[in-house]
Coordinates of C-alpha atoms in Angstrom, one line a residue:
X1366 CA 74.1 132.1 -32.1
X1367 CA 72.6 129.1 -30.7
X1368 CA 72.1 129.6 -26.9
X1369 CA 69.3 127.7 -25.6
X1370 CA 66.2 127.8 -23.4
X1371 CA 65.2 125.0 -21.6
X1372 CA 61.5 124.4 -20.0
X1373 CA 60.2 121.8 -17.6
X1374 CA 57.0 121.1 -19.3
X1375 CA 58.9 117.8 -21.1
X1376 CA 57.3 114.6 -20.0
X1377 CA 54.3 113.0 -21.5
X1378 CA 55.6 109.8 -23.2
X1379 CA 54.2 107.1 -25.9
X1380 CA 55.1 104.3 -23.5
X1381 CA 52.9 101.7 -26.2
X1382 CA 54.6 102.9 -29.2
X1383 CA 57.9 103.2 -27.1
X1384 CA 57.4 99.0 -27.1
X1385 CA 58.3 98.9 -30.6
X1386 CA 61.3 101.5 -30.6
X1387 CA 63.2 100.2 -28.0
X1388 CA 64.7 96.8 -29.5
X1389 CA 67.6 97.0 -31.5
X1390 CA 66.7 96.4 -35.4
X1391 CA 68.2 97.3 -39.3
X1392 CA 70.8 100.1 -39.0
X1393 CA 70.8 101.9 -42.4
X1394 CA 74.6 102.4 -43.8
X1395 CA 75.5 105.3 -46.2
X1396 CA 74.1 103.2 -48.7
X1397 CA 70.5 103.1 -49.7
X1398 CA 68.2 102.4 -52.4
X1399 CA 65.0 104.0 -53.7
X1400 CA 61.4 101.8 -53.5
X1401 CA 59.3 103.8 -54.9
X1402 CA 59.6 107.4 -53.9
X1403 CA 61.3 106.3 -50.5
X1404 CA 64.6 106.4 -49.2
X1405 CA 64.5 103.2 -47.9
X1406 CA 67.6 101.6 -45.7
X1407 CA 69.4 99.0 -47.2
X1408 CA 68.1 95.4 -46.3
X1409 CA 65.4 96.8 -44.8
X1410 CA 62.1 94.0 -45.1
X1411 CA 59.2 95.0 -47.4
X1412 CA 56.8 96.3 -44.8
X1413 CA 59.6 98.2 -43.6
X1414 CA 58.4 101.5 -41.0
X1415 CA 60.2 104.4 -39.3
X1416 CA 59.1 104.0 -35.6
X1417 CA 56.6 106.2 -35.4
X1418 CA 53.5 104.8 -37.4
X1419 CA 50.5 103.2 -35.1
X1420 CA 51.2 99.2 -36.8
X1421 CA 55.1 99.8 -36.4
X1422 CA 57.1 96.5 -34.9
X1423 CA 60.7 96.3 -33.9
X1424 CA 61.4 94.2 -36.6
X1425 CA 60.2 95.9 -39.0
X1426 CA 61.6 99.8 -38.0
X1427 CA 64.5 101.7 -38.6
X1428 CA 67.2 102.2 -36.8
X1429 CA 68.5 101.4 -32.9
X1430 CA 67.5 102.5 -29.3
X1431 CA 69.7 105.6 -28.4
X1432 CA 72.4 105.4 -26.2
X1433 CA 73.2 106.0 -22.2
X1434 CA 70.0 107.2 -21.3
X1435 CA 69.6 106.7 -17.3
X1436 CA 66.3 105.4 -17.1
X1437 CA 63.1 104.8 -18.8
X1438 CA 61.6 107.8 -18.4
X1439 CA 64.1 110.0 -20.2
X1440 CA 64.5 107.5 -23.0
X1441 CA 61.0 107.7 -23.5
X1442 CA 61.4 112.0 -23.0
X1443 CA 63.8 111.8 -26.0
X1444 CA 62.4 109.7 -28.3
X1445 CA 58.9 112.3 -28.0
X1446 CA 61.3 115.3 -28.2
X1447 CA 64.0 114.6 -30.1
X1448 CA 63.4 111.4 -32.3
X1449 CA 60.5 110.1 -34.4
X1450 CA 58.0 110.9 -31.4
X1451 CA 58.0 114.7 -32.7
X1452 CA 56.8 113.4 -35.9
X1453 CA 54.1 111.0 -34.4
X1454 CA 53.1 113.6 -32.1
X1455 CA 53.0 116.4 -34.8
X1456 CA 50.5 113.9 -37.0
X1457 CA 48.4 113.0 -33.9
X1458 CA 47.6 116.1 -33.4
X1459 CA 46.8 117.7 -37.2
X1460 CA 43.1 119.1 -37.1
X1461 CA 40.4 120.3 -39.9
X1462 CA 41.0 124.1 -40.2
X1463 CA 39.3 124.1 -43.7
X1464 CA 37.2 120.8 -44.7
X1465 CA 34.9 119.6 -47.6
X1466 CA 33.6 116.6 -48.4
X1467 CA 35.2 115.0 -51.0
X1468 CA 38.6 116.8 -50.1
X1469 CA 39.2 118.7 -53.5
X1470 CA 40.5 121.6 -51.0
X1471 CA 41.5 121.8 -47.0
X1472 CA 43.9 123.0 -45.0
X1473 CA 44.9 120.8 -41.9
X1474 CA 47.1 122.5 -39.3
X1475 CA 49.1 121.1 -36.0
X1476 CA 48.5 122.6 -32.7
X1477 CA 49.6 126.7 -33.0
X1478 CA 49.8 125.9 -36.8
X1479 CA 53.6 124.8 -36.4
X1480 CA 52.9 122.5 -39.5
X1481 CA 50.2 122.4 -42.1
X1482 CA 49.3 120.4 -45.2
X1483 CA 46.3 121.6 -47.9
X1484 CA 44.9 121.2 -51.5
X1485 CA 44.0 123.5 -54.2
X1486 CA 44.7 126.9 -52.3
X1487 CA 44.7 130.5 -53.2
X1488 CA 46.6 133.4 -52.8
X1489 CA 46.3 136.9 -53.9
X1490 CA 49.6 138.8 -53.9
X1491 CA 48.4 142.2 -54.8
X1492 CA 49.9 143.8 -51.7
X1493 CA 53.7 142.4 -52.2
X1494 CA 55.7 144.5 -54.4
X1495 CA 59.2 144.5 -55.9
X1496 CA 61.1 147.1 -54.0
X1497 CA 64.8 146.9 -52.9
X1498 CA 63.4 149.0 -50.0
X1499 CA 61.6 146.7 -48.0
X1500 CA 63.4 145.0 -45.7
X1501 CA 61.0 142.7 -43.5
X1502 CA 61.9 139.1 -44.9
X1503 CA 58.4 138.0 -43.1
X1504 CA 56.2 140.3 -43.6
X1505 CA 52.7 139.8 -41.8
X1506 CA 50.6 141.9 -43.7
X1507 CA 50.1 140.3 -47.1
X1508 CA 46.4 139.2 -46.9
X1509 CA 43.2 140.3 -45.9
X1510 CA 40.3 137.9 -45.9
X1511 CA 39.4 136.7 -49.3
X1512 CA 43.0 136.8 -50.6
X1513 CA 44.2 133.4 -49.2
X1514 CA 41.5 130.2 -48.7
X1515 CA 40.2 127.8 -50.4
X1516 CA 37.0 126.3 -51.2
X1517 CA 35.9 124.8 -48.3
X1518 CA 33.9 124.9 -45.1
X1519 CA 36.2 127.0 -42.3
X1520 CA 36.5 126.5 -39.1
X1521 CA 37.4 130.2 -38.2
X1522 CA 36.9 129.8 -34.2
X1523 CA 39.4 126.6 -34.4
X1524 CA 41.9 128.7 -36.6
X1525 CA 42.1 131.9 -35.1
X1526 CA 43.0 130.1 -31.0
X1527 CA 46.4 128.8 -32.9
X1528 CA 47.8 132.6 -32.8
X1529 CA 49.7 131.6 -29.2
X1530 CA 52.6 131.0 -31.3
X1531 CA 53.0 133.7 -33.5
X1532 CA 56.5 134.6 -35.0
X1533 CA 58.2 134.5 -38.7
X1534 CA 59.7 131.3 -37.4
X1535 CA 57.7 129.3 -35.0
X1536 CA 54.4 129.5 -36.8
X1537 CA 52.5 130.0 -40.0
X1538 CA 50.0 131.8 -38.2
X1539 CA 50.8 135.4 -39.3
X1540 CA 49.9 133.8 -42.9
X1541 CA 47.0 132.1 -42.5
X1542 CA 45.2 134.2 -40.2
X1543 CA 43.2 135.6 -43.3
X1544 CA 42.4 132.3 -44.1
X1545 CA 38.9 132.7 -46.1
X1546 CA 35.8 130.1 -47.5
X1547 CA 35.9 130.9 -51.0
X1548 CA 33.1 130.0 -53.5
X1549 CA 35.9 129.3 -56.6
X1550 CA 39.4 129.1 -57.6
X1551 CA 38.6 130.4 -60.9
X1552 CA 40.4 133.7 -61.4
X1553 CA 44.2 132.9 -61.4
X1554 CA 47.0 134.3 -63.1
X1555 CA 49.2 131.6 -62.2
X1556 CA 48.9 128.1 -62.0
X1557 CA 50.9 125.7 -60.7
X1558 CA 49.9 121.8 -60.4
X1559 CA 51.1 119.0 -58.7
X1560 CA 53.2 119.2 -55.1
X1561 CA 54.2 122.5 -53.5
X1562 CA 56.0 123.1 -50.8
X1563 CA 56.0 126.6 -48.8
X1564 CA 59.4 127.8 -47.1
X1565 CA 60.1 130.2 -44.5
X1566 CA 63.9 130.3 -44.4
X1567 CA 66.7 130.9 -41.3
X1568 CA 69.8 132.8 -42.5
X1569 CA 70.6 130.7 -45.1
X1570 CA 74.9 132.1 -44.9
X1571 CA 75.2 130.2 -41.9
X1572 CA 75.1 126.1 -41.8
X1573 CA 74.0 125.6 -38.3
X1574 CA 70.9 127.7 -38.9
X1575 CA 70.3 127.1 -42.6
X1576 CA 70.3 123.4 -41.6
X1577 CA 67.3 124.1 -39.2
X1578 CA 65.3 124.5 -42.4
X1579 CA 66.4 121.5 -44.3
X1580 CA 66.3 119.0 -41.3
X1581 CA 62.5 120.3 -40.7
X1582 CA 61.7 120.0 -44.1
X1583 CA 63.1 116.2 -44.2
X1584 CA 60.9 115.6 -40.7
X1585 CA 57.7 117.0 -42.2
X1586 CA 58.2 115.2 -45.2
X1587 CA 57.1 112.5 -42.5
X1588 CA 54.6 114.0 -41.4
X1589 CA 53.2 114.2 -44.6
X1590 CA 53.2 110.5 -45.4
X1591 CA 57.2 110.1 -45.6
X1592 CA 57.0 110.7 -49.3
X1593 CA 60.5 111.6 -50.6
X1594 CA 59.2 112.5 -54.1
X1595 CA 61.7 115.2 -55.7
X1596 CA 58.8 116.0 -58.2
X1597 CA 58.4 118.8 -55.8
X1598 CA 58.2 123.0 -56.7
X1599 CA 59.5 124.5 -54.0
X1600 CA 58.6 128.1 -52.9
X1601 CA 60.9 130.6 -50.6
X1602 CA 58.2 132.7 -48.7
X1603 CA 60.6 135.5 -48.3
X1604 CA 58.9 139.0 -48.9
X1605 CA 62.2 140.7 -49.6
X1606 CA 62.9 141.5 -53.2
X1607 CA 66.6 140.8 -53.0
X1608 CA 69.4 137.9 -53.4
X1609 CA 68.8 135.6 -50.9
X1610 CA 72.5 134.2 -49.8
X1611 CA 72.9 130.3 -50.0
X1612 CA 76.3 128.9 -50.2
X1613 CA 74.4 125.0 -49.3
X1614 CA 72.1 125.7 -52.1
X1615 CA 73.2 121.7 -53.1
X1616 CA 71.6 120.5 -50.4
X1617 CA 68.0 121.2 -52.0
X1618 CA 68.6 118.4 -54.6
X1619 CA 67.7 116.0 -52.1
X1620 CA 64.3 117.5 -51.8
X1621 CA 63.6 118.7 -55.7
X1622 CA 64.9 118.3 -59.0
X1623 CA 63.5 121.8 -59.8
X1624 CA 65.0 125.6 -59.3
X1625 CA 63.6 127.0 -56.0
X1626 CA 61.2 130.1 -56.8
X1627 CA 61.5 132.9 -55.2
X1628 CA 58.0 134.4 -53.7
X1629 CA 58.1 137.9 -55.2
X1630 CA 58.5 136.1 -58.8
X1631 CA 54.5 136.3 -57.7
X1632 CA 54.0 140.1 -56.9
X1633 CA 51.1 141.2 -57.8
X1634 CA 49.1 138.1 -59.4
X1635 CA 46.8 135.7 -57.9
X1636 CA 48.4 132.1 -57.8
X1637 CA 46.1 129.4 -57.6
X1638 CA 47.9 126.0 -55.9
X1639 CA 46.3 123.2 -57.8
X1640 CA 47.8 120.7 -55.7
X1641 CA 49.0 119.5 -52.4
X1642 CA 50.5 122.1 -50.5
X1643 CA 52.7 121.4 -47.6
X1644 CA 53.7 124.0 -45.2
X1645 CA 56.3 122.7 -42.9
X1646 CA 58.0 123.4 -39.7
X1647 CA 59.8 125.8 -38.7
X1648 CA 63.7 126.5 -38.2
X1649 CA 63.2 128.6 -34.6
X1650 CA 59.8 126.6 -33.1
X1651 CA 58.9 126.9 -29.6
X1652 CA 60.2 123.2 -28.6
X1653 CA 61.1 122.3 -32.3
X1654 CA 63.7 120.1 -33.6
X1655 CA 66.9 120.9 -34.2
X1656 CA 67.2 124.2 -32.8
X1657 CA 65.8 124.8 -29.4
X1658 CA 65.4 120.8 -29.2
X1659 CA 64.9 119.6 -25.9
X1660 CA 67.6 116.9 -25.3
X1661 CA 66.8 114.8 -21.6
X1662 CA 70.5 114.1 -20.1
X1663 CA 72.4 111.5 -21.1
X1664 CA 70.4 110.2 -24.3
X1665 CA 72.4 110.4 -28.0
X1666 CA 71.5 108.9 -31.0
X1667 CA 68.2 110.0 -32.6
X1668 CA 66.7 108.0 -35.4
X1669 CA 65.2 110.9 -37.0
X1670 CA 68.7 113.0 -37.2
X1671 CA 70.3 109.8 -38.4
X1672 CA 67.7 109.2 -41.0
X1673 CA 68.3 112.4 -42.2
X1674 CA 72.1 112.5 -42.3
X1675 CA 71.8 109.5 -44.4
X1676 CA 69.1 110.5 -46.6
X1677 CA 71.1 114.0 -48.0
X1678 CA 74.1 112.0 -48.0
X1679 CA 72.6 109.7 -50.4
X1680 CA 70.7 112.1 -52.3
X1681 CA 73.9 114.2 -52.7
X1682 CA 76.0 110.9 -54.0
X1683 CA 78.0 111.2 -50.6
X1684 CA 79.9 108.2 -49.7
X1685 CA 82.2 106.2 -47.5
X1686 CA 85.6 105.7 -48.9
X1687 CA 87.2 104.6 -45.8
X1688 CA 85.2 102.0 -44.4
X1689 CA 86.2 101.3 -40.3
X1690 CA 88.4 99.0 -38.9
X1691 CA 87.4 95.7 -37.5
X1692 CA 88.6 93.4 -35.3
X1693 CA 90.1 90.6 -37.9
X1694 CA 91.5 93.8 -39.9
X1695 CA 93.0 97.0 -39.5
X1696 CA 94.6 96.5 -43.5
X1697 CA 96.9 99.2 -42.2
X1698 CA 94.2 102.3 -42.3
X1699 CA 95.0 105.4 -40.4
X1700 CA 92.3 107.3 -38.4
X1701 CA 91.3 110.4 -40.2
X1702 CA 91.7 113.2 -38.7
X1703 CA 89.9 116.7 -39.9
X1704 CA 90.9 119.8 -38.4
X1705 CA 88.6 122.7 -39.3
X1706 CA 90.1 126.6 -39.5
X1707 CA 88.1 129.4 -39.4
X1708 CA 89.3 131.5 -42.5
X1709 CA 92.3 132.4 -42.8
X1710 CA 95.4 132.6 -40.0
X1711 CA 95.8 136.3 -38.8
X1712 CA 92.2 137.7 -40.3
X1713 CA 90.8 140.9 -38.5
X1714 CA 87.2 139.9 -39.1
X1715 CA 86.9 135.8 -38.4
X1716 CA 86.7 135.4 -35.0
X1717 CA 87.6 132.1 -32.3
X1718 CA 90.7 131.5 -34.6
X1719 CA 93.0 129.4 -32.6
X1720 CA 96.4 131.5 -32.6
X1721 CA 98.4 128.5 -31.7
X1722 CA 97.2 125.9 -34.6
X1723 CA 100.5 124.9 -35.8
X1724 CA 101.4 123.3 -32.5
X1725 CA 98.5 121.8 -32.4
X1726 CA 98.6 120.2 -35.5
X1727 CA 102.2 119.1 -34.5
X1728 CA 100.9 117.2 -31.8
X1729 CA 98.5 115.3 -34.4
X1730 CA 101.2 114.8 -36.3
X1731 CA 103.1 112.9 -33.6
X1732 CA 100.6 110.4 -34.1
X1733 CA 102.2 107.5 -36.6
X1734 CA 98.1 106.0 -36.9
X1735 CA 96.6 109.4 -37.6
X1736 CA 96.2 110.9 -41.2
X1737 CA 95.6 114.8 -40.7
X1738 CA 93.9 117.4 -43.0
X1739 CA 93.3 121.0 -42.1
X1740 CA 90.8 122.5 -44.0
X1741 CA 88.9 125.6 -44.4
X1742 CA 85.7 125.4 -45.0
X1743 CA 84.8 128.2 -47.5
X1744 CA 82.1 128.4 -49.6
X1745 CA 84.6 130.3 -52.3
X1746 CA 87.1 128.1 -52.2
X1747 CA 85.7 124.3 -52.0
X1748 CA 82.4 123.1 -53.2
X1749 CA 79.7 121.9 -50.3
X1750 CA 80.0 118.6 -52.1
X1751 CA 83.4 118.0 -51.4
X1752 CA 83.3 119.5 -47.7
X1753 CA 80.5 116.6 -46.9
X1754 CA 82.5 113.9 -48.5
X1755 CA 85.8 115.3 -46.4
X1756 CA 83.7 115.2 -42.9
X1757 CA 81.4 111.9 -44.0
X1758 CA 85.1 110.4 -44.4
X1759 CA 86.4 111.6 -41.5
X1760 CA 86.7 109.4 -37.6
X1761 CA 88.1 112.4 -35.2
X1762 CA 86.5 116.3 -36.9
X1763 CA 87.9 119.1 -34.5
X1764 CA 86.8 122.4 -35.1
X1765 CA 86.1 125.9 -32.4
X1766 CA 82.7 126.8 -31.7
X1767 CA 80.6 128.1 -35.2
X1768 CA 78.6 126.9 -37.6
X1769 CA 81.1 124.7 -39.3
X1770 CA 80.4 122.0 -36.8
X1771 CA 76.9 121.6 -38.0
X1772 CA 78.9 118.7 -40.1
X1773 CA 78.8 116.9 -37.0
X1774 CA 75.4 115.6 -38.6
X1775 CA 77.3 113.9 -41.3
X1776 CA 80.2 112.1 -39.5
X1777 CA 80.0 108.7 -40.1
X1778 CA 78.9 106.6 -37.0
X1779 CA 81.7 105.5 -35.0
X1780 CA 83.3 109.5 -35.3
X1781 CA 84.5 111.4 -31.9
X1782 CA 83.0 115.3 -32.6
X1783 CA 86.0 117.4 -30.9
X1784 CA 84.7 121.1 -30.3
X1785 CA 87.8 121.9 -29.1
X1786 CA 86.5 125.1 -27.1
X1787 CA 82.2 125.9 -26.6
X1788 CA 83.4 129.4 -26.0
X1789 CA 80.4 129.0 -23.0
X1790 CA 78.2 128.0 -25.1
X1791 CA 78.2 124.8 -23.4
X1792 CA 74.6 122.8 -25.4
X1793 CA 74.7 124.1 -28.7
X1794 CA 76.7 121.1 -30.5
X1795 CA 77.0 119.0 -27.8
X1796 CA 73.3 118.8 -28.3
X1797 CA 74.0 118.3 -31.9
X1798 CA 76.5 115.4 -31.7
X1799 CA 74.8 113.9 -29.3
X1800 CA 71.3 114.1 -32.0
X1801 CA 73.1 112.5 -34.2
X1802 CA 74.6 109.7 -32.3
X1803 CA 78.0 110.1 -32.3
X1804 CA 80.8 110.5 -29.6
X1805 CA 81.5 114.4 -28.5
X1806 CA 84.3 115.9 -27.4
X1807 CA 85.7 118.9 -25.8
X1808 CA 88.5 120.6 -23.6
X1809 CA 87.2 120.3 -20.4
X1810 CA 86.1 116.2 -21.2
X1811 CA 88.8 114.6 -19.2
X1812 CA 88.3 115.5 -15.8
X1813 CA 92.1 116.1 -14.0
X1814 CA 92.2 118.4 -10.9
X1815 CA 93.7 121.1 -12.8
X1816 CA 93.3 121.8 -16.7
X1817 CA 94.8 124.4 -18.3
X1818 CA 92.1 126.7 -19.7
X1819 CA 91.8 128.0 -23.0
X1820 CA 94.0 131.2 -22.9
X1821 CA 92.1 134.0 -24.8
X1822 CA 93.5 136.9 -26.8
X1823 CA 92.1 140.1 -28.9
X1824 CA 89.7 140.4 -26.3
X1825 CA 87.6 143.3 -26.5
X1826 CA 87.7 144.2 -30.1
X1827 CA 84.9 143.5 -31.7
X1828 CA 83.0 147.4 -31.8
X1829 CA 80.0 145.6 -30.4
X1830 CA 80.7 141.9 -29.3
X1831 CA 84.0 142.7 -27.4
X1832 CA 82.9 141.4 -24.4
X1833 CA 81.6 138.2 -25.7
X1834 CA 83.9 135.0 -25.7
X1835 CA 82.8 134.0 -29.1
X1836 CA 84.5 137.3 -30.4
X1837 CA 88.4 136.4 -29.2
X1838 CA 90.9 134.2 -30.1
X1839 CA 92.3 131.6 -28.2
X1840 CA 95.4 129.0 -27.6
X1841 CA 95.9 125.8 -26.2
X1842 CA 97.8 123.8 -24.2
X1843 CA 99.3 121.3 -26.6
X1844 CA 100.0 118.7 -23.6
X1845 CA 96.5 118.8 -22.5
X1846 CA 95.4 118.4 -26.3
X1847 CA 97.9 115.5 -26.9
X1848 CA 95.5 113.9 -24.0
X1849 CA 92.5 114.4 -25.5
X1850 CA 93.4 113.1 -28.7
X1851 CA 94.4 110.0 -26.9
X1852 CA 90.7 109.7 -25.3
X1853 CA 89.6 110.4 -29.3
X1854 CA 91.3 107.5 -30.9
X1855 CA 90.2 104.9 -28.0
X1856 CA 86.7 106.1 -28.3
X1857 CA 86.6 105.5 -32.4
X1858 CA 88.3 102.4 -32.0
X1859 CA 85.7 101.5 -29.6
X1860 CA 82.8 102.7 -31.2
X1861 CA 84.0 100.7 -34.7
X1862 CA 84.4 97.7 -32.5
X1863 CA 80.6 98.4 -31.6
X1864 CA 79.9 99.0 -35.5
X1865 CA 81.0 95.9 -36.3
X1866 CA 78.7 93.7 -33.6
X1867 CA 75.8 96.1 -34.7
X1868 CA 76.8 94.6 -38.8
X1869 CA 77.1 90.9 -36.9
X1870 CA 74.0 91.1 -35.5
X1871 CA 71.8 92.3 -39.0
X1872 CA 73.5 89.8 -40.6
X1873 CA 72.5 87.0 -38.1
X1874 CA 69.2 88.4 -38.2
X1875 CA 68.8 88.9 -41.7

């Protein structure tokens, strides 16, 4: 599910640092090279920046200024919401919870503790257990005081007003509230140096939500300096002693190059963290990123979601095969079209299947320009690897409502996103496409006085869902769809047209 809640409390803008974002500069490609432990875009100058550091110039920062945003004011609402302004505002706001002189140990925290970074901290997990039994994924009771801190001076007043915020996902209050001054770290029976990172996971079986966690993980890897190191042990804080399900368990090679450890491999010993330790933010925060972002109407392309499309995609070895068209050559490339099936034709448990796919495929294949693909997009049956490198090669991806449009994220710029039905779910991946910067689609896009609605079937099935859209089937009117693909094929043409003045312009000012 990804229905959203919308508040009002959204402006407050950077309108100084906004100076620097808003001039078009050095668009990063798929292709990137490493300097030093950075992703850094390709023909980027040395002193290159990400647009949200306090000496940043247009120049000098990645990316472009988003798209069809009214006026000032929500362009300056998105880029704090939605783009590298979150990061910015996350680091302006980072505050001493546990200090000492010469920094050997702290703990520094955002506002409601949405985001913390420390050194050389303790934990003592005498109270989690292996047992199948438990099932609370986040438990809250682990520690009392003295069996998490560090040594140095707390400010326990400061730390205990960021509870407002408290939830497994929104906050790493409910583990830090026992947060102590201790006098040594000396009694450990585990030790682990060098960088650490803390996770509290979304349901990693589904992509949309499992995605929350890596894209927050890439922004707070920002935060904390923009240090891309994959030197990196990375720790699942999941109290549940039990398989944790993760069919885009790939996608953590972009962040380590070491097996992910499970927390209750701890139970019962006292870990010491001789290191820095990075606790990041959260999949379901109130007004986070990603999930629950707050997207001001009309704005798409965010720097910080195309930063991190491009940085798993190179991390992963994903590439272009199928560069786009220009104007002095088409050298006789069809668009690529990816049609996306959920499961298998005539399944009693997979839901939004569209009953009448064959006809719509027929239509595609009317198309002499078009090269079609349908695809399922099963963990069993084809490799995450290859499902990114079919979408990252793909110009027109059509797919009803699910998680299996969270590869909107890795469409290649000048794509048209075609959620063929929202199933009333009207902002969940329209939000996403337009994050990412590329075009959206759905039925209801061309506006005609009469459009033949999505006709639903198997209504009522589902033992509790029944009555829920997103638990039917539904068909299609293939002359409504022939339209629509129409619309999709002028809009990538277009938007390659645009791709190539964007190249034009690096070029002349390169």
């Amino acid at each position: 599910m990804c229905k959203k809640n919308y508040s009002s409390r959204f402006l407050n803008s950077f309108v100084v640092l906004l100076l620097c974002f808003f001039t078009e500069s050095f668009c990063c490609n798929s292709s990137s090279q490493i300097r030093g432990s950075e992703t850094i875009p390709q023909n980027s100058p040395k002193d290159f920046c990400w647009g949200f550091e306090e000496d940043c110039t247009p120049e000098k920062s990645f990316g472009r200024k988003p798209k069809l945003c009214t006026n000032d004011k929500l362009a300056a609402s998105f880029w704090e919401y939605a783009d590298f302004g979150y990061v910015y505002k996350v680091r302006k706001s980072l505050m001493g919870i546990c200090e000492s002189e010469n920094d050997e140990s702290f703990l520094k925290c955002s506002r409601n503790l949405k985001y913390c970074q420390g050194k050389n901290i303790y934990l003592d997990f005498k109270r989690l257990k292996r047992n199948r039994e438990v099932q609370n994924r986040y438990r809250e009771d682990l520690f009392q005081l003295g069996d998490i801190g560090g040594t140095c001076k707390l400010n326990s007043p400061l730390l205990h007003a960021q509870n407002e915020h408290k939830s497994p996902l929104q906050s790493w209050y409910a583990e830090l509230e026992k947060f102590s001054q201790l006098d040594n770290m000396n009694d450990c029976d585990v030790t682990i140096e060098g960088k650490v990172v803390l996770m509290k996971l979304d349901y990693g079986g589904n992509m949309y939500h499992h995605f929350c966690d890596f894209f927050n993980l890439y922004a707070s890897q920002h935060v904390n300096g923009s240090n891309f190191d994959r030197n990196v042990t990375i720790i699942m804080w999941d109290t549940v002693d039990s398989y944790y399900h993760d069919p885009f368990r790939v996608s953590w090679k972009a962040f380590t190059n070491k097996p992910v450890i499970s927390l209750v491999d701890f139970a019962g010993k006292k870990v010491c963290l001789k290191g820095d330790v990075m606790f990041p933010l959260l999949a379901r925060m109130v007004f986070g990123l990603y999930y629950n972002s707050y997207v001001p109407g009309g704005c798409t392309g965010s720097n910080l979601f195309r930063a991190f499309s491009q940085h798993l995609l190179h991390r992963l070895d994903i590439t272009h095969h199928y560069p786009p068209m220009t104007s002095q050559s088409t050298d006789g490339r069809k668009l690529r079209v990816t049609f996306l099936q959920r499961g298998q034709p005539g399944s009693a448990v997979v839901y939004r299947q569209i009953k009448n796919k064959d006809a719509l495929v027929g239509v595609l294949q009317e198309f002499d320009d078009l090269d079609v693909q349908v695809v399922e997009y099963d963990w069993r049956k084809m490799p995450f690897e290859e499902q990114l490198n079919i979408t990252h090669n793909t110009d027109i991806f059509i797919g009803m409502h699910g998680a299996g449009l969270a590869h909107f994220l890795f469409l290649p710029e000048w794509a048209v996103a075609f959620e063929l039905w929202n199933c009333e779910d009207v902002h969940c991946y329209k939000d996403l496409a337009r994050l990412r910067g590329v075009q959206y689609l759905t039925w209801d896009s061309i506006k005609q006085p009469t459009i033949p609605p999505p006709q639903p079937s198997e209504q009522g099935i589902h033992p509790r869902y029944g009555s829920n859209p997103k638990f039917w089937n539904w068909s299609f009117d293939p002359d409504h769809f022939r339209s629509l693909i129409k619309l999709a094929k002028e809009q990538v043409l277009s938007a390659m047209l645009q791709e190539e003045a964007v190249k034009n312009q690096q070029k002349d000012e390169l």
